[in-house]
Amino acid sequence: MKKIIIALLAVMATVGCAKNTAKYAIKGSGLEDGATVQLIDKLTDEPINTAVVSGGVFEMNGEAAKDAFLSISTESSTWSFPVINDGKPIEVDFSDNTVKAASEQNLKLAECDTKTGDLLNEYQDFVRGLMQLPEEEVEAKMPEYRAWIGKLSDCFLGVFAENQDNFVPVAFIEQVRSLAGPEKLDSLMASGAKFATHPYVVELKRKMDEAEAKEKETEEKKQAIVGQKFLDLEEADPDGNMHKLSEYVGQGKWVLVDFWASWCGPCKAEMPNVVNAYAKYHDKGFEVVGLSFDREKEPWVEAIKEWEMPWIHLSDLKYWKTVASDVYNVNSIPDNLLIDPEGTVVARCLRGEALEAKLAEIFD
């Protein structure tokens, strides 16, 4: 009797496993012979199968979790195919990035991936063009930029609205959170839609919430210095001479301690605002001390000249391991501290109009 029970349990266990897995059969073409194709499990971000192209084609067969979110990719192409492992054969073509055969669900997924991908490419072209414009022209383009964000958001939300009864939205969860915000994602998760229970979605949302909480904690630490006395540190100037921050801060002038780097694009975009502020208020008692996050002296010194930054500059050339990062919890740049004549930090991360408004309040 005991053996019968054990045998029955073994059969039940096998049945249970079978319910939670599904076989996949993937064929593909459009790549050169010798190219390696990988099947990636997006939940673990690890390959679960590989194939080498021979005679212009490849095949992958195996078994994976039922409804797992997978990706067919290769280093030979920038394109990858997101798929749901629903047990139906899939055929893809890398020459034109199309799915030739698949279940209705995966055909829908391919259609949505192409539609959103084409729109994202248009948006990226717009942004690249925007970055080539002079700063005064960028402001005039901001309504168009916001319209693009709205267009992208509507496109991705449309995918979710049209696919409540399948797992197609699983592939677009990150974009929806980024474009529409965490609150909108929370409401979609609570809607009862099928995608909301998918393991990839549940795990990804947990990670995103964790990252958001950590970012909030970091921001709170960064802002904790406001209202406190500045913290001293020591770094070298471009000539190699060591200087303490206290040589310039708390000495009767308003000081902007500016965290930047020559390799930082947003820093370069913001620097004209700092230059203008310095020119306007320096004679009234305003000073700037630049603390660079560079790691090489030459680009640091060249940027000081090229960006026309005629103030005090210090750096230990340690990149993100610079002492300034540890002392002031700097995890992104540009960033800055505005410190009053007595050495008390009165504001942090003043950029653009916010910096001008604060200095006008003080000096005008």
Coordinates of C-alpha atoms in Angstrom, one line a residue:
M1 CA 0.0 0.0 0.0
K2 CA 2.8 2.4 0.9
K3 CA 4.5 1.8 -2.4
I4 CA 1.2 2.5 -4.2
I5 CA 0.8 5.8 -2.4
I6 CA 4.4 6.8 -3.2
A7 CA 3.9 5.9 -6.8
L8 CA 0.7 8.0 -6.9
L9 CA 2.5 10.9 -5.3
A10 CA 5.2 10.7 -8.0
V11 CA 2.6 10.7 -10.8
M12 CA 0.9 13.7 -9.2
A13 CA 4.2 15.5 -8.9
T14 CA 4.9 14.8 -12.6
V15 CA 1.4 16.1 -13.6
G16 CA 1.9 19.2 -11.5
C17 CA 5.3 19.9 -13.2
A18 CA 3.8 19.4 -16.6
K19 CA 1.1 22.0 -15.9
N20 CA 3.7 24.5 -15.1
T21 CA 5.9 24.0 -18.1
A22 CA 5.5 24.2 -21.9
K23 CA 7.6 23.0 -24.8
Y24 CA 8.9 25.6 -27.2
A25 CA 9.9 25.1 -30.9
I26 CA 11.6 28.1 -32.4
K27 CA 12.9 28.4 -36.0
G28 CA 14.6 31.4 -37.5
S29 CA 16.3 32.8 -40.5
G30 CA 17.9 36.0 -41.8
L31 CA 21.3 35.7 -40.1
E32 CA 24.8 34.7 -41.4
D33 CA 26.1 31.2 -40.8
G34 CA 28.0 30.9 -37.6
A35 CA 25.9 33.5 -35.7
T36 CA 24.9 32.5 -32.2
V37 CA 21.2 33.0 -31.2
Q38 CA 20.2 32.9 -27.6
L39 CA 16.9 32.3 -25.9
I40 CA 16.8 34.5 -22.8
D41 CA 14.5 34.0 -19.8
K42 CA 13.7 37.7 -19.0
L43 CA 12.8 36.8 -15.4
T44 CA 16.4 35.7 -14.6
D45 CA 18.0 37.5 -17.6
E46 CA 19.9 34.3 -18.3
P47 CA 20.1 32.2 -21.5
I48 CA 18.2 29.0 -21.4
N49 CA 19.1 27.8 -24.9
T50 CA 21.5 28.7 -27.7
A51 CA 21.7 27.8 -31.4
V52 CA 24.2 28.4 -34.2
V53 CA 23.0 29.5 -37.6
S54 CA 23.8 27.0 -40.3
G55 CA 22.6 27.2 -43.9
G56 CA 21.0 30.5 -43.1
V57 CA 18.6 29.0 -40.5
F58 CA 18.6 28.0 -36.8
E59 CA 16.3 26.0 -34.5
M60 CA 15.8 25.8 -30.7
N61 CA 13.7 23.2 -29.0
G62 CA 13.2 22.6 -25.3
E63 CA 11.0 23.2 -22.3
A64 CA 10.5 26.3 -20.1
A65 CA 8.0 27.7 -17.6
K66 CA 4.5 28.0 -19.0
D67 CA 3.9 31.5 -20.2
A68 CA 7.5 32.6 -19.4
F69 CA 8.6 35.9 -20.9
L70 CA 11.4 35.1 -23.2
S71 CA 13.6 36.9 -25.8
I72 CA 15.2 35.6 -29.0
S73 CA 18.3 37.6 -29.5
T74 CA 21.8 37.6 -31.2
E75 CA 24.8 39.8 -31.1
S76 CA 24.6 39.9 -34.9
S77 CA 21.5 42.1 -34.8
T78 CA 20.3 44.9 -32.6
W79 CA 16.8 43.5 -32.9
S80 CA 15.4 40.9 -30.5
F81 CA 12.0 39.2 -30.5
P82 CA 10.0 39.2 -27.2
V83 CA 7.8 36.1 -26.9
I84 CA 5.5 34.4 -24.4
N85 CA 6.2 30.6 -24.0
D86 CA 2.6 29.4 -24.6
G87 CA 3.6 26.1 -26.2
K88 CA 2.9 27.1 -29.9
P89 CA 5.8 27.0 -32.5
I90 CA 7.4 30.3 -33.4
E91 CA 9.2 31.2 -36.6
V92 CA 11.1 34.5 -36.9
D93 CA 13.1 36.3 -39.6
F94 CA 16.0 38.6 -38.6
S95 CA 16.3 40.0 -42.1
D96 CA 13.2 42.1 -41.7
N97 CA 12.6 41.7 -38.0
T98 CA 9.2 39.9 -38.5
V99 CA 7.5 37.0 -36.9
K100 CA 6.4 34.6 -39.7
A101 CA 4.4 32.2 -37.6
A102 CA 3.3 32.0 -34.0
S103 CA 0.2 31.8 -31.7
E104 CA -2.3 34.6 -31.9
Q105 CA -0.8 36.0 -28.6
N106 CA 2.7 36.1 -29.9
L107 CA 1.6 37.6 -33.3
K108 CA -0.1 40.4 -31.3
L109 CA 3.1 40.8 -29.2
A110 CA 5.2 41.2 -32.4
E111 CA 2.7 43.7 -33.8
C112 CA 2.8 45.8 -30.6
D113 CA 6.6 45.6 -30.4
T114 CA 6.9 46.9 -34.0
K115 CA 4.4 49.7 -33.5
T116 CA 5.9 50.9 -30.2
G117 CA 9.5 50.4 -31.5
D118 CA 8.8 52.5 -34.6
L119 CA 7.4 55.3 -32.5
L120 CA 10.3 55.2 -30.1
N121 CA 12.7 55.5 -33.0
E122 CA 10.9 58.6 -34.2
Y123 CA 11.0 60.1 -30.7
Q124 CA 14.8 59.4 -30.4
D125 CA 15.3 61.1 -33.8
F126 CA 13.5 64.1 -32.4
V127 CA 15.5 64.2 -29.2
R128 CA 18.8 63.9 -31.1
G129 CA 17.8 66.9 -33.2
L130 CA 16.8 68.7 -30.0
M131 CA 20.3 68.2 -28.5
Q132 CA 21.9 69.9 -31.6
L133 CA 19.9 73.1 -31.1
P134 CA 21.2 76.2 -29.2
E135 CA 19.9 76.5 -25.7
E136 CA 17.6 79.4 -26.5
E137 CA 15.9 77.3 -29.2
V138 CA 15.4 74.2 -27.0
E139 CA 13.0 76.0 -24.7
A140 CA 10.7 76.8 -27.7
K141 CA 10.6 73.1 -28.5
M142 CA 9.5 72.0 -25.0
P143 CA 5.8 71.9 -25.9
E144 CA 6.6 69.6 -28.8
Y145 CA 8.8 67.5 -26.5
R146 CA 5.9 67.2 -24.0
A147 CA 3.5 66.2 -26.8
W148 CA 5.9 63.4 -27.8
I149 CA 5.9 62.1 -24.2
G150 CA 2.1 62.1 -24.3
K151 CA 2.0 60.4 -27.6
L152 CA 4.3 57.6 -26.4
S153 CA 2.4 57.2 -23.2
D154 CA -0.9 56.9 -25.1
C155 CA 0.6 54.3 -27.4
F156 CA 1.9 52.1 -24.6
L157 CA -1.3 52.5 -22.6
G158 CA -3.2 51.5 -25.7
V159 CA -1.3 48.2 -25.7
F160 CA -2.5 47.5 -22.2
A161 CA -6.1 48.5 -22.9
E162 CA -6.3 46.2 -25.9
N163 CA -4.7 43.2 -24.3
Q164 CA -6.5 42.6 -21.0
D165 CA -6.9 38.9 -21.6
N166 CA -3.4 37.9 -22.5
F167 CA 0.3 38.4 -21.5
V168 CA 1.2 40.9 -24.3
P169 CA 1.5 43.9 -21.9
V170 CA 4.3 42.0 -19.9
A171 CA 6.8 43.1 -22.5
F172 CA 6.0 46.8 -22.0
I173 CA 5.7 47.2 -18.2
E174 CA 8.9 49.3 -17.8
Q175 CA 8.0 51.8 -20.5
V176 CA 4.5 52.3 -19.0
R177 CA 6.0 53.1 -15.6
S178 CA 8.6 55.4 -17.1
L179 CA 6.1 57.3 -19.3
A180 CA 2.8 57.3 -17.3
G181 CA 4.3 57.1 -13.8
P182 CA 4.2 54.6 -10.9
E183 CA 0.6 55.5 -9.9
K184 CA -0.7 54.6 -13.3
L185 CA 1.1 51.3 -13.2
D186 CA -0.3 50.6 -9.7
S187 CA -3.8 51.2 -11.1
L188 CA -3.1 48.8 -14.0
M189 CA -1.8 46.2 -11.6
A190 CA -5.0 46.5 -9.5
S191 CA -7.3 46.2 -12.6
G192 CA -7.5 42.5 -12.5
A193 CA -6.0 42.2 -16.0
K194 CA -4.2 38.9 -16.8
F195 CA -0.8 40.4 -17.1
A196 CA -0.7 41.7 -13.5
T197 CA -0.2 38.2 -12.1
H198 CA 2.7 37.3 -14.4
P199 CA 5.9 36.4 -12.4
Y200 CA 8.0 38.7 -14.5
V201 CA 5.7 41.7 -13.8
V202 CA 5.4 40.9 -10.1
E203 CA 9.2 40.7 -9.8
L204 CA 9.9 43.7 -11.9
K205 CA 7.5 45.8 -10.0
R206 CA 9.1 44.7 -6.7
K207 CA 12.5 45.7 -8.0
M208 CA 11.2 49.1 -9.4
D209 CA 9.5 49.9 -6.1
E210 CA 12.6 48.9 -4.2
A211 CA 14.7 51.2 -6.4
E212 CA 12.2 54.0 -6.0
A213 CA 12.3 53.7 -2.2
K214 CA 16.1 53.7 -2.3
E215 CA 16.2 56.7 -4.5
K216 CA 13.8 58.5 -2.2
E217 CA 16.0 57.6 0.8
T218 CA 19.1 58.9 -1.0
E219 CA 17.3 62.1 -1.9
E220 CA 16.3 62.6 1.7
K221 CA 19.9 62.2 2.7
K222 CA 21.0 64.7 0.1
Q223 CA 18.5 67.3 1.3
A224 CA 19.3 66.7 5.0
I225 CA 22.3 69.0 4.5
V226 CA 20.1 71.9 3.8
G227 CA 19.9 74.1 7.0
Q228 CA 23.2 72.5 8.3
K229 CA 26.7 73.8 8.3
F230 CA 28.7 72.8 5.3
L231 CA 31.1 69.8 5.6
D232 CA 34.7 70.4 4.9
L233 CA 36.8 68.4 2.4
E234 CA 40.2 68.8 0.7
E235 CA 41.0 68.4 -3.0
A236 CA 43.7 69.7 -5.5
D237 CA 43.4 72.6 -7.9
P238 CA 44.5 72.2 -11.6
D239 CA 48.1 73.0 -10.6
G240 CA 48.2 70.2 -8.0
N241 CA 47.9 72.5 -4.9
M242 CA 45.7 71.1 -2.1
H243 CA 42.9 73.3 -0.9
K244 CA 40.2 72.9 1.7
L245 CA 36.6 73.9 1.0
S246 CA 36.7 76.0 4.1
E247 CA 39.2 78.4 2.4
Y248 CA 36.3 79.7 0.3
V249 CA 33.1 78.8 2.2
G250 CA 32.0 80.5 5.3
Q251 CA 34.3 83.5 4.6
G252 CA 31.6 86.2 4.1
K253 CA 30.5 85.3 0.6
W254 CA 27.6 83.4 -0.9
V255 CA 29.1 80.3 -2.5
L256 CA 27.7 77.9 -5.0
V257 CA 29.5 74.5 -4.6
D258 CA 29.0 73.0 -8.1
F259 CA 29.3 69.2 -8.7
W260 CA 30.1 68.6 -12.3
A261 CA 32.4 66.7 -14.8
S262 CA 33.7 67.3 -18.3
W263 CA 32.1 64.0 -19.5
C264 CA 28.6 65.0 -18.2
G265 CA 26.3 66.2 -21.0
P266 CA 23.7 67.7 -18.7
C267 CA 26.4 69.5 -16.9
K268 CA 27.5 71.1 -20.1
A269 CA 24.0 72.1 -20.9
E270 CA 23.5 73.7 -17.4
M271 CA 26.9 75.4 -17.2
P272 CA 25.8 78.6 -19.2
N273 CA 23.3 79.3 -16.4
V274 CA 26.1 79.1 -13.8
V275 CA 28.4 81.3 -16.0
N276 CA 25.7 83.9 -16.4
A277 CA 25.0 83.9 -12.6
Y278 CA 28.7 84.3 -11.8
A279 CA 29.1 87.2 -14.3
K280 CA 26.0 88.9 -12.8
Y281 CA 26.6 88.5 -9.1
H282 CA 30.3 87.9 -8.5
D283 CA 31.0 91.5 -7.9
K284 CA 28.2 91.6 -5.4
G285 CA 29.7 88.8 -3.3
F286 CA 28.9 85.6 -5.1
E287 CA 31.5 82.9 -5.6
V288 CA 31.5 79.5 -7.3
V289 CA 33.7 76.5 -6.3
G290 CA 33.6 73.7 -8.9
L291 CA 34.2 70.1 -7.6
S292 CA 34.8 67.9 -10.5
F293 CA 33.9 64.2 -10.9
D294 CA 36.5 63.7 -13.6
R295 CA 39.1 61.0 -13.6
E296 CA 41.7 62.5 -15.9
K297 CA 43.3 65.9 -15.6
E298 CA 43.5 66.9 -19.3
P299 CA 39.7 66.8 -20.1
W300 CA 39.0 68.5 -16.8
V301 CA 41.3 71.4 -17.5
E302 CA 40.2 71.7 -21.1
A303 CA 36.5 71.8 -20.1
I304 CA 37.3 74.6 -17.6
K305 CA 38.7 76.7 -20.5
E306 CA 36.2 75.6 -23.2
W307 CA 33.2 76.2 -21.1
E308 CA 34.6 79.5 -19.8
M309 CA 34.3 78.8 -16.1
P310 CA 36.5 81.5 -14.4
W311 CA 36.0 80.4 -10.8
I312 CA 37.8 78.1 -8.3
H313 CA 38.2 74.5 -9.4
L314 CA 39.1 71.4 -7.3
S315 CA 39.2 67.7 -8.0
D316 CA 40.8 64.5 -6.7
L317 CA 40.2 62.9 -10.1
K318 CA 38.6 59.8 -8.6
Y319 CA 35.4 59.8 -10.7
W320 CA 32.4 58.6 -8.6
K321 CA 34.7 57.7 -5.8
T322 CA 35.7 61.3 -5.2
V323 CA 35.5 62.5 -1.6
A324 CA 32.8 65.0 -2.6
S325 CA 30.5 62.1 -3.5
D326 CA 30.8 60.5 -0.1
V327 CA 30.7 63.7 2.0
Y328 CA 27.6 65.1 0.2
N329 CA 25.8 62.0 -1.0
V330 CA 26.1 63.0 -4.6
N331 CA 24.8 60.2 -6.8
S332 CA 24.0 62.2 -10.0
I333 CA 25.3 65.3 -11.6
P334 CA 24.9 68.2 -12.2
D335 CA 24.2 69.0 -8.5
N336 CA 25.1 71.9 -6.3
L337 CA 24.9 73.5 -2.9
L338 CA 24.2 77.2 -2.2
I339 CA 25.9 78.2 1.0
D340 CA 25.4 81.5 2.9
P341 CA 28.2 83.8 4.1
E342 CA 28.3 82.1 7.5
G343 CA 28.7 78.6 6.0
T344 CA 25.1 77.3 6.3
V345 CA 23.7 75.4 3.3
V346 CA 20.4 77.1 2.3
A347 CA 19.5 75.2 -0.9
R348 CA 20.5 72.2 -3.1
C349 CA 20.3 71.4 -6.8
L350 CA 19.4 74.9 -8.0
R351 CA 19.3 74.8 -11.8
G352 CA 18.3 77.2 -14.5
E353 CA 15.6 79.6 -13.5
A354 CA 15.6 78.3 -10.0
L355 CA 19.3 79.4 -9.5
E356 CA 18.6 82.8 -11.1
A357 CA 15.5 83.3 -8.9
K358 CA 17.3 82.5 -5.7
L359 CA 20.3 84.7 -6.5
A360 CA 18.0 87.6 -7.5
E361 CA 16.2 87.2 -4.2
I362 CA 19.5 87.4 -2.3
F363 CA 21.3 90.1 -4.3
D364 CA 18.6 92.2 -6.0

